[in-house]
PDB file of C-alpha atoms and ligand atoms in Angstrom:
ATOM      1  CA  MET A  66       8.305 -27.355  -6.332  1.00 88.00           C
ATOM      2  CA  ALA A  67       5.738 -25.548  -4.192  1.00 96.00           C
ATOM      3  CA  ASP A  68       2.534 -24.280  -5.846  1.00 98.00           C
ATOM      4  CA  TYR A  69       3.032 -20.712  -4.606  1.00 98.00           C
ATOM      5  CA  ARG A  70       6.287 -18.721  -4.366  1.00 98.00           C
ATOM      6  CA  LEU A  71       6.239 -15.685  -2.102  1.00 98.00           C
ATOM      7  CA  TYR A  72       8.986 -13.060  -2.494  1.00 97.00           C
ATOM      8  CA  CYS A  73       9.190 -11.656   0.994  1.00 97.00           C
ATOM      9  CA  THR A  74      11.242 -10.879   4.076  1.00 96.00           C
ATOM     10  CA  GLY A  75      10.628 -11.612   7.736  1.00 96.00           C
ATOM     11  CA  VAL A  76      10.549  -7.981   8.733  1.00 96.00           C
ATOM     12  CA  SER A  77       7.649  -7.089   6.414  1.00 97.00           C
ATOM     13  CA  GLY A  78       4.139  -7.286   7.799  1.00 98.00           C
ATOM     14  CA  ASN A  79       2.754  -6.681   4.326  1.00 98.00           C
ATOM     15  CA  CYS A  80       4.426  -9.953   3.347  1.00 98.00           C
ATOM     16  CA  TYR A  81       3.214 -11.600   6.557  1.00 98.00           C
ATOM     17  CA  LYS A  82      -0.405 -10.927   5.546  1.00 98.00           C
ATOM     18  CA  VAL A  83       0.110 -13.205   2.530  1.00 98.00           C
ATOM     19  CA  ALA A  84       2.317 -15.756   4.319  1.00 98.00           C
ATOM     20  CA  LEU A  85      -0.336 -16.092   7.025  1.00 98.00           C
ATOM     21  CA  MET A  86      -3.078 -16.619   4.429  1.00 98.00           C
ATOM     22  CA  LEU A  87      -1.001 -19.326   2.722  1.00 98.00           C
ATOM     23  CA  ALA A  88      -0.281 -21.019   6.054  1.00 98.00           C
ATOM     24  CA  LEU A  89      -3.865 -20.897   7.365  1.00 98.00           C
ATOM     25  CA  SER A  90      -5.178 -22.156   4.014  1.00 98.00           C
ATOM     26  CA  LYS A  91      -2.624 -25.010   4.100  1.00 98.00           C
ATOM     27  CA  CYS A  92      -1.309 -24.107   0.654  1.00 98.00           C
ATOM     28  CA  SER A  93       1.897 -25.549  -0.732  1.00 98.00           C
ATOM     29  CA  TRP A  94       4.181 -22.495  -0.740  1.00 98.00           C
ATOM     30  CA  GLU A  95       7.764 -21.379  -0.279  1.00 97.00           C
ATOM     31  CA  PRO A  96       9.192 -18.054   0.851  1.00 96.00           C
ATOM     32  CA  ILE A  97      11.883 -16.528  -1.355  1.00 96.00           C
ATOM     33  CA  ALA A  98      13.941 -14.091   0.688  1.00 95.00           C
ATOM     34  CA  VAL A  99      14.353 -10.571  -0.699  1.00 96.00           C
ATOM     35  CA  ASP A 100      16.998  -8.252   0.761  1.00 95.00           C
ATOM     36  CA  TYR A 101      14.525  -5.455   1.456  1.00 93.00           C
ATOM     37  CA  THR A 102      16.645  -3.582   4.007  1.00 89.00           C
ATOM     38  CA  GLY A 103      19.593  -3.779   1.588  1.00 92.00           C
ATOM     39  CA  GLY A 104      17.512  -2.017  -1.077  1.00 95.00           C
ATOM     40  CA  GLU A 105      16.892  -4.980  -3.415  1.00 96.00           C
ATOM     41  CA  THR A 106      13.265  -3.899  -4.071  1.00 97.00           C
ATOM     42  CA  ARG A 107      14.471  -0.564  -5.455  1.00 96.00           C
ATOM     43  CA  GLY A 108      17.043  -2.122  -7.798  1.00 97.00           C
ATOM     44  CA  GLU A 109      16.740  -2.251 -11.583  1.00 97.00           C
ATOM     45  CA  LYS A 110      16.615  -6.068 -11.644  1.00 97.00           C
ATOM     46  CA  PHE A 111      13.721  -6.200  -9.177  1.00 97.00           C
ATOM     47  CA  THR A 112      11.645  -3.412 -10.750  1.00 98.00           C
ATOM     48  CA  SER A 113      12.147  -4.667 -14.294  1.00 98.00           C
ATOM     49  CA  GLU A 114      11.726  -8.387 -13.597  1.00 96.00           C
ATOM     50  CA  LEU A 115       9.472  -8.747 -10.553  1.00 97.00           C
ATOM     51  CA  ASN A 116       7.452  -5.657  -9.618  1.00 98.00           C
ATOM     52  CA  GLU A 117       7.542  -2.308 -11.366  1.00 98.00           C
ATOM     53  CA  LEU A 118       6.235  -0.759  -8.124  1.00 97.00           C
ATOM     54  CA  GLY A 119       9.407  -1.794  -6.258  1.00 98.00           C
ATOM     55  CA  GLU A 120       7.643  -3.574  -3.405  1.00 97.00           C
ATOM     56  CA  ILE A 121       7.219  -6.909  -1.751  1.00 98.00           C
ATOM     57  CA  PRO A 122       5.128  -9.042  -1.340  1.00 98.00           C
ATOM     58  CA  VAL A 123       5.167 -10.578  -4.793  1.00 98.00           C
ATOM     59  CA  LEU A 124       3.340 -13.879  -5.285  1.00 98.00           C
ATOM     60  CA  GLU A 125       3.996 -16.248  -8.169  1.00 98.00           C
ATOM     61  CA  HIS A 126       1.518 -18.962  -8.998  1.00 98.00           C
ATOM     62  CA  GLY A 127       2.224 -20.797 -12.236  1.00 97.00           C
ATOM     63  CA  ALA A 128       2.504 -18.148 -14.949  1.00 97.00           C
ATOM     64  CA  LYS A 129       0.725 -15.579 -12.812  1.00 97.00           C
ATOM     65  CA  ARG A 130       2.604 -12.913 -10.855  1.00 98.00           C
ATOM     66  CA  LEU A 131       0.696 -10.723  -8.400  1.00 98.00           C
ATOM     67  CA  THR A 132       1.616  -7.752  -6.223  1.00 98.00           C
ATOM     68  CA  GLN A 133      -0.151  -5.646  -3.561  1.00 98.00           C
ATOM     69  CA  SER A 134      -1.143  -7.719  -0.521  1.00 98.00           C
ATOM     70  CA  GLY A 135      -4.819  -6.792  -0.913  1.00 98.00           C
ATOM     71  CA  ALA A 136      -4.945  -8.074  -4.490  1.00 98.00           C
ATOM     72  CA  ILE A 137      -2.978 -11.189  -3.536  1.00 98.00           C
ATOM     73  CA  LEU A 138      -5.240 -11.949  -0.563  1.00 98.00           C
ATOM     74  CA  THR A 139      -8.304 -11.540  -2.774  1.00 98.00           C
ATOM     75  CA  TYR A 140      -6.834 -13.895  -5.385  1.00 98.00           C
ATOM     76  CA  LEU A 141      -5.996 -16.525  -2.764  1.00 98.00           C
ATOM     77  CA  ALA A 142      -9.398 -16.240  -1.091  1.00 98.00           C
ATOM     78  CA  ARG A 143     -11.127 -16.800  -4.429  1.00 98.00           C
ATOM     79  CA  ARG A 144      -8.894 -19.750  -5.333  1.00 98.00           C
ATOM     80  CA  THR A 145      -9.020 -21.502  -1.978  1.00 98.00           C
ATOM     81  CA  GLY A 146     -12.556 -20.534  -0.951  1.00 97.00           C
ATOM     82  CA  ARG A 147     -11.128 -19.582   2.459  1.00 98.00           C
ATOM     83  CA  PHE A 148     -11.566 -16.267   4.328  1.00 98.00           C
ATOM     84  CA  GLU A 149     -13.461 -14.657   1.473  1.00 98.00           C
ATOM     85  CA  GLY A 150     -16.709 -13.542   3.130  1.00 98.00           C
ATOM     86  CA  ARG A 151     -19.979 -15.417   2.770  1.00 97.00           C
ATOM     87  CA  ASN A 152     -21.810 -13.224   0.248  1.00 97.00           C
ATOM     88  CA  GLU A 153     -21.426 -10.143  -1.946  1.00 97.00           C
ATOM     89  CA  ASP A 154     -22.161  -7.714   0.894  1.00 98.00           C
ATOM     90  CA  GLU A 155     -19.522  -9.294   3.108  1.00 98.00           C
ATOM     91  CA  ARG A 156     -16.980  -9.360   0.280  1.00 98.00           C
ATOM     92  CA  LEU A 157     -17.515  -5.644  -0.323  1.00 98.00           C
ATOM     93  CA  ASP A 158     -17.088  -5.017   3.386  1.00 98.00           C
ATOM     94  CA  VAL A 159     -13.854  -7.041   3.279  1.00 98.00           C
ATOM     95  CA  LEU A 160     -12.605  -4.789   0.462  1.00 98.00           C
ATOM     96  CA  ARG A 161     -13.582  -1.705   2.481  1.00 98.00           C
ATOM     97  CA  TRP A 162     -11.479  -2.871   5.435  1.00 98.00           C
ATOM     98  CA  ILE A 163      -8.513  -3.798   3.241  1.00 98.00           C
ATOM     99  CA  LEU A 164      -8.521  -0.294   1.744  1.00 98.00           C
ATOM    100  CA  PHE A 165      -8.782   1.257   5.208  1.00 98.00           C
ATOM    101  CA  ASP A 166      -5.929  -0.979   6.348  1.00 98.00           C
ATOM    102  CA  ASN A 167      -3.641   0.013   3.477  1.00 98.00           C
ATOM    103  CA  HIS A 168      -4.323   3.702   3.955  1.00 98.00           C
ATOM    104  CA  LYS A 169      -4.693   4.162   7.705  1.00 98.00           C
ATOM    105  CA  PHE A 170      -4.060   1.099   9.888  1.00 98.00           C
ATOM    106  CA  THR A 171      -1.025  -0.643   8.458  1.00 98.00           C
ATOM    107  CA  SER A 172       0.550   2.333   6.740  1.00 98.00           C
ATOM    108  CA  TYR A 173       0.980   4.691   9.709  1.00 98.00           C
ATOM    109  CA  PHE A 174       1.804   1.937  12.182  1.00 98.00           C
ATOM    110  CA  ALA A 175       4.249   0.104   9.902  1.00 98.00           C
ATOM    111  CA  THR A 176       6.118   3.322   9.151  1.00 98.00           C
ATOM    112  CA  LEU A 177       6.239   4.184  12.869  1.00 98.00           C
ATOM    113  CA  ARG A 178       7.582   0.728  13.677  1.00 98.00           C
ATOM    114  CA  PHE A 179      10.175   0.959  10.910  1.00 96.00           C
ATOM    115  CA  LEU A 180      11.486   4.304  12.186  1.00 98.00           C
ATOM    116  CA  VAL A 181      11.317   3.674  15.946  1.00 98.00           C
ATOM    117  CA  GLY A 182      11.688  -0.095  16.210  1.00 97.00           C
ATOM    118  CA  ILE A 183      14.060  -0.911  13.354  1.00 95.00           C
ATOM    119  CA  GLN A 184      15.951   2.230  12.349  1.00 95.00           C
ATOM    120  CA  LYS A 185      15.978   3.431  15.997  1.00 97.00           C
ATOM    121  CA  SER A 186      15.294   6.995  14.909  1.00 97.00           C
ATOM    122  CA  GLY A 187      14.364   8.205  18.387  1.00 97.00           C
ATOM    123  CA  GLU A 188      11.460  10.614  18.832  1.00 98.00           C
ATOM    124  CA  THR A 189      10.945  13.164  16.068  1.00 98.00           C
ATOM    125  CA  PRO A 190       7.966  15.241  14.851  1.00 98.00           C
ATOM    126  CA  VAL A 191       7.449  12.545  12.215  1.00 98.00           C
ATOM    127  CA  THR A 192       7.202   9.697  14.741  1.00 98.00           C
ATOM    128  CA  GLU A 193       4.893  11.809  16.891  1.00 98.00           C
ATOM    129  CA  PHE A 194       2.618  12.411  13.897  1.00 98.00           C
ATOM    130  CA  LEU A 195       2.629   8.742  12.859  1.00 98.00           C
ATOM    131  CA  ARG A 196       1.873   7.566  16.411  1.00 98.00           C
ATOM    132  CA  GLY A 197      -1.096   9.912  16.628  1.00 98.00           C
ATOM    133  CA  ARG A 198      -2.484   8.691  13.306  1.00 98.00           C
ATOM    134  CA  ALA A 199      -1.940   5.044  14.301  1.00 98.00           C
ATOM    135  CA  GLN A 200      -3.712   5.636  17.632  1.00 98.00           C
ATOM    136  CA  THR A 201      -6.706   7.085  15.792  1.00 98.00           C
ATOM    137  CA  ALA A 202      -6.879   4.043  13.498  1.00 98.00           C
ATOM    138  CA  PHE A 203      -6.487   1.657  16.449  1.00 98.00           C
ATOM    139  CA  GLY A 204      -9.303   3.468  18.281  1.00 98.00           C
ATOM    140  CA  LEU A 205     -11.680   2.986  15.345  1.00 98.00           C
ATOM    141  CA  VAL A 206     -10.892  -0.719  15.107  1.00 98.00           C
ATOM    142  CA  GLU A 207     -11.127  -1.101  18.890  1.00 98.00           C
ATOM    143  CA  ARG A 208     -14.650   0.320  18.823  1.00 98.00           C
ATOM    144  CA  HIS A 209     -15.693  -1.871  15.877  1.00 98.00           C
ATOM    145  CA  LEU A 210     -14.445  -5.026  17.603  1.00 98.00           C
ATOM    146  CA  ALA A 211     -16.456  -4.258  20.745  1.00 98.00           C
ATOM    147  CA  SER A 212     -19.529  -5.818  19.141  1.00 97.00           C
ATOM    148  CA  GLN A 213     -18.118  -8.569  16.924  1.00 98.00           C
ATOM    149  CA  PRO A 214     -15.317 -11.136  17.030  1.00 98.00           C
ATOM    150  CA  PHE A 215     -13.847 -10.411  13.597  1.00 98.00           C
ATOM    151  CA  LEU A 216     -13.949  -7.405  11.303  1.00 98.00           C
ATOM    152  CA  VAL A 217     -16.617  -8.741   8.940  1.00 98.00           C
ATOM    153  CA  GLY A 218     -19.327 -11.062  10.205  1.00 91.00           C
ATOM    154  CA  ASP A 219     -18.680 -13.805  12.730  1.00 95.00           C
ATOM    155  CA  ASP A 220     -15.814 -15.531  10.979  1.00 97.00           C
ATOM    156  CA  PRO A 221     -12.267 -14.512  10.048  1.00 98.00           C
ATOM    157  CA  THR A 222     -11.724 -13.105   6.559  1.00 98.00           C
ATOM    158  CA  ILE A 223      -8.815 -11.702   4.589  1.00 99.00           C
ATOM    159  CA  ALA A 224      -9.761  -8.319   6.094  1.00 99.00           C
ATOM    160  CA  ASP A 225      -8.568  -9.659   9.464  1.00 99.00           C
ATOM    161  CA  LEU A 226      -5.410 -11.086   7.905  1.00 99.00           C
ATOM    162  CA  SER A 227      -4.675  -7.730   6.281  1.00 99.00           C
ATOM    163  CA  LEU A 228      -5.055  -5.701   9.477  1.00 98.00           C
ATOM    164  CA  ALA A 229      -3.142  -8.374  11.407  1.00 98.00           C
ATOM    165  CA  GLY A 230      -0.027  -7.861   9.261  1.00 98.00           C
ATOM    166  CA  TYR A 231       1.931  -5.879  11.857  1.00 98.00           C
ATOM    167  CA  VAL A 232       0.200  -6.667  15.143  1.00 98.00           C
ATOM    168  CA  TYR A 233       2.347  -9.659  16.177  1.00 98.00           C
ATOM    169  CA  TYR A 234       5.771  -8.049  15.716  1.00 97.00           C
ATOM    170  CA  PRO A 235       7.796  -7.514  18.872  1.00 96.00           C
ATOM    171  CA  GLU A 236       9.634  -4.311  17.901  1.00 96.00           C
ATOM    172  CA  GLU A 237       9.170  -1.173  19.987  1.00 96.00           C
ATOM    173  CA  THR A 238       6.790   1.534  18.710  1.00 98.00           C
ATOM    174  CA  GLY A 239       5.881   3.460  21.851  1.00 97.00           C
ATOM    175  CA  LEU A 240       2.354   2.013  21.625  1.00 98.00           C
ATOM    176  CA  SER A 241       0.967  -0.843  23.698  1.00 97.00           C
ATOM    177  CA  TRP A 242      -1.758  -3.269  22.668  1.00 97.00           C
ATOM    178  CA  SER A 243      -2.822  -3.468  26.313  1.00 97.00           C
ATOM    179  CA  SER A 244      -4.529  -0.085  25.760  1.00 97.00           C
ATOM    180  CA  TYR A 245      -6.784  -1.821  23.215  1.00 98.00           C
ATOM    181  CA  PRO A 246      -8.420  -4.841  24.911  1.00 98.00           C
ATOM    182  CA  ASN A 247     -10.766  -5.661  22.013  1.00 98.00           C
ATOM    183  CA  ILE A 248      -7.850  -5.692  19.592  1.00 98.00           C
ATOM    184  CA  GLU A 249      -5.891  -7.863  22.053  1.00 98.00           C
ATOM    185  CA  ALA A 250      -8.768 -10.365  22.171  1.00 98.00           C
ATOM    186  CA  TRP A 251      -9.065 -10.312  18.347  1.00 98.00           C
ATOM    187  CA  LYS A 252      -5.314 -10.955  18.026  1.00 98.00           C
ATOM    188  CA  LYS A 253      -5.712 -14.001  20.282  1.00 98.00           C
ATOM    189  CA  ARG A 254      -8.661 -15.285  18.240  1.00 98.00           C
ATOM    190  CA  ILE A 255      -6.600 -15.091  15.052  1.00 98.00           C
ATOM    191  CA  ALA A 256      -3.556 -16.667  16.720  1.00 98.00           C
ATOM    192  CA  ALA A 257      -5.787 -19.569  17.829  1.00 98.00           C
ATOM    193  CA  LEU A 258      -6.700 -20.483  14.234  1.00 98.00           C
ATOM    194  CA  PRO A 259      -5.277 -23.856  13.120  1.00 98.00           C
ATOM    195  CA  SER A 260      -1.830 -23.552  11.472  1.00 98.00           C
ATOM    196  CA  TRP A 261      -1.269 -19.974  12.702  1.00 98.00           C
ATOM    197  CA  SER A 262       2.381 -18.942  13.056  1.00 98.00           C
ATOM    198  CA  GLY A 263       4.074 -15.625  13.760  1.00 97.00           C
ATOM    199  CA  PRO A 264       5.933 -13.642  11.083  1.00 97.00           C
ATOM    200  CA  TYR A 265       9.470 -14.717  11.926  1.00 95.00           C
ATOM    201  CA  GLU A 266       8.408 -18.386  11.980  1.00 96.00           C
ATOM    202  CA  LEU A 267       6.946 -18.127   8.478  1.00 97.00           C
ATOM    203  CA  MET A 268       9.520 -15.877   6.845  1.00 96.00           C
ATOM    204  CA  ALA A 269      13.233 -15.202   7.251  1.00 85.00           C
ATOM    205  CA  PRO A 270      15.288 -13.393   8.178  1.00 76.00           C
ATOM    206  CA  LYS A 271      14.640 -11.852  11.573  1.00 69.00           C
ATOM    207  CA  PRO A 272      16.417  -8.490  11.925  1.00 66.00           C
ATOM    208  CA  VAL A 273      19.378  -8.284  14.292  1.00 63.00           C
ATOM    209  CA  SER A 274      18.283  -6.295  17.358  1.00 57.00           C
TER     210      SER A 274
HETATM  211  N1  GSH B 209       0.323  -1.595  -0.155  1.00 88.03           N
HETATM  212  C1  GSH B 209       1.430  -2.497  -0.382  1.00 88.03           C
HETATM  213  C2  GSH B 209       2.583  -2.091   0.492  1.00 88.03           C
HETATM  214  C3  GSH B 209       3.822  -2.928   0.211  1.00 88.03           C
HETATM  215  C4  GSH B 209       5.043  -2.359   0.881  1.00 88.03           C
HETATM  216  O1  GSH B 209       5.064  -1.217   1.383  1.00 88.03           O
HETATM  217  N2  GSH B 209       6.099  -3.152   0.906  1.00 88.03           N
HETATM  218  C5  GSH B 209       7.355  -2.711   1.485  1.00 88.03           C
HETATM  219  C6  GSH B 209       7.844  -3.755   2.453  1.00 88.03           C
HETATM  220  S1  GSH B 209       6.787  -3.848   3.855  1.00 88.03           S
HETATM  221  C7  GSH B 209       8.365  -2.538   0.385  1.00 88.03           C
HETATM  222  O2  GSH B 209       8.615  -3.445  -0.364  1.00 88.03           O
HETATM  223  N3  GSH B 209       8.972  -1.343   0.297  1.00 88.03           N
HETATM  224  C8  GSH B 209      10.030  -1.122  -0.626  1.00 88.03           C
HETATM  225  C9  GSH B 209      10.386   0.325  -0.725  1.00 88.03           C
HETATM  226  O3  GSH B 209       9.566   1.147  -0.336  1.00 88.03           O
HETATM  227  O4  GSH B 209      11.466   0.585  -1.185  1.00 88.03           O
HETATM  228  C10 GSH B 209       0.994  -3.944  -0.078  1.00 88.03           C
HETATM  229  O5  GSH B 209       0.072  -4.099   0.736  1.00 88.03           O
HETATM  230  O6  GSH B 209       1.522  -4.887  -0.678  1.00 88.03           O
END
């Protein structure tokens, strides 16, 4: 049996953050598919047995069960010694970026992608609002990456893996990474790390388009 068990689905960039960390750190792990689009995460069995918050990713390691990608990434970084940040200041900066990601970068963009790219909602005032908020977050990251290769220091950390959760998905959002050349270059640097794979290679299933 693998050391780590990740409850996840291919469509979820929040799960991809953890799957990518496990892959890059060469951990022994297995994905356990959750029927997220079918509502499994909201069901009584899931919330009573796996995560009271009704969300994936969920990571099991021995007797330990963890949720929230930021907490899971922090746990894995501490255990593996990979992507943690080199000192206390860097680790605090990593936490700062993970919080920003959960509130502003991933959250608006992931919700936009879900509505436009997966549910095919078409344009609505909600998608317009989300796109504007995502563009603001992208602009801040674009400016930060103008002067450094990764978000914290010179090397990749779990802050990069957190913000990278949704940036490799192909679904339509009405936004183009080509408008953000520093983010494009950062994406390529992460994708060049040994053992990198995209979300649908690491986790199933891929949604039917
Ligand atoms: N902040 C959480 C977000 C997790 C999250 O939103 N997961 C989604 C899948 S991407 C989910 O399970 N949603 C279930 C629902 O809202 O019903 C994390 O980083 O783990």
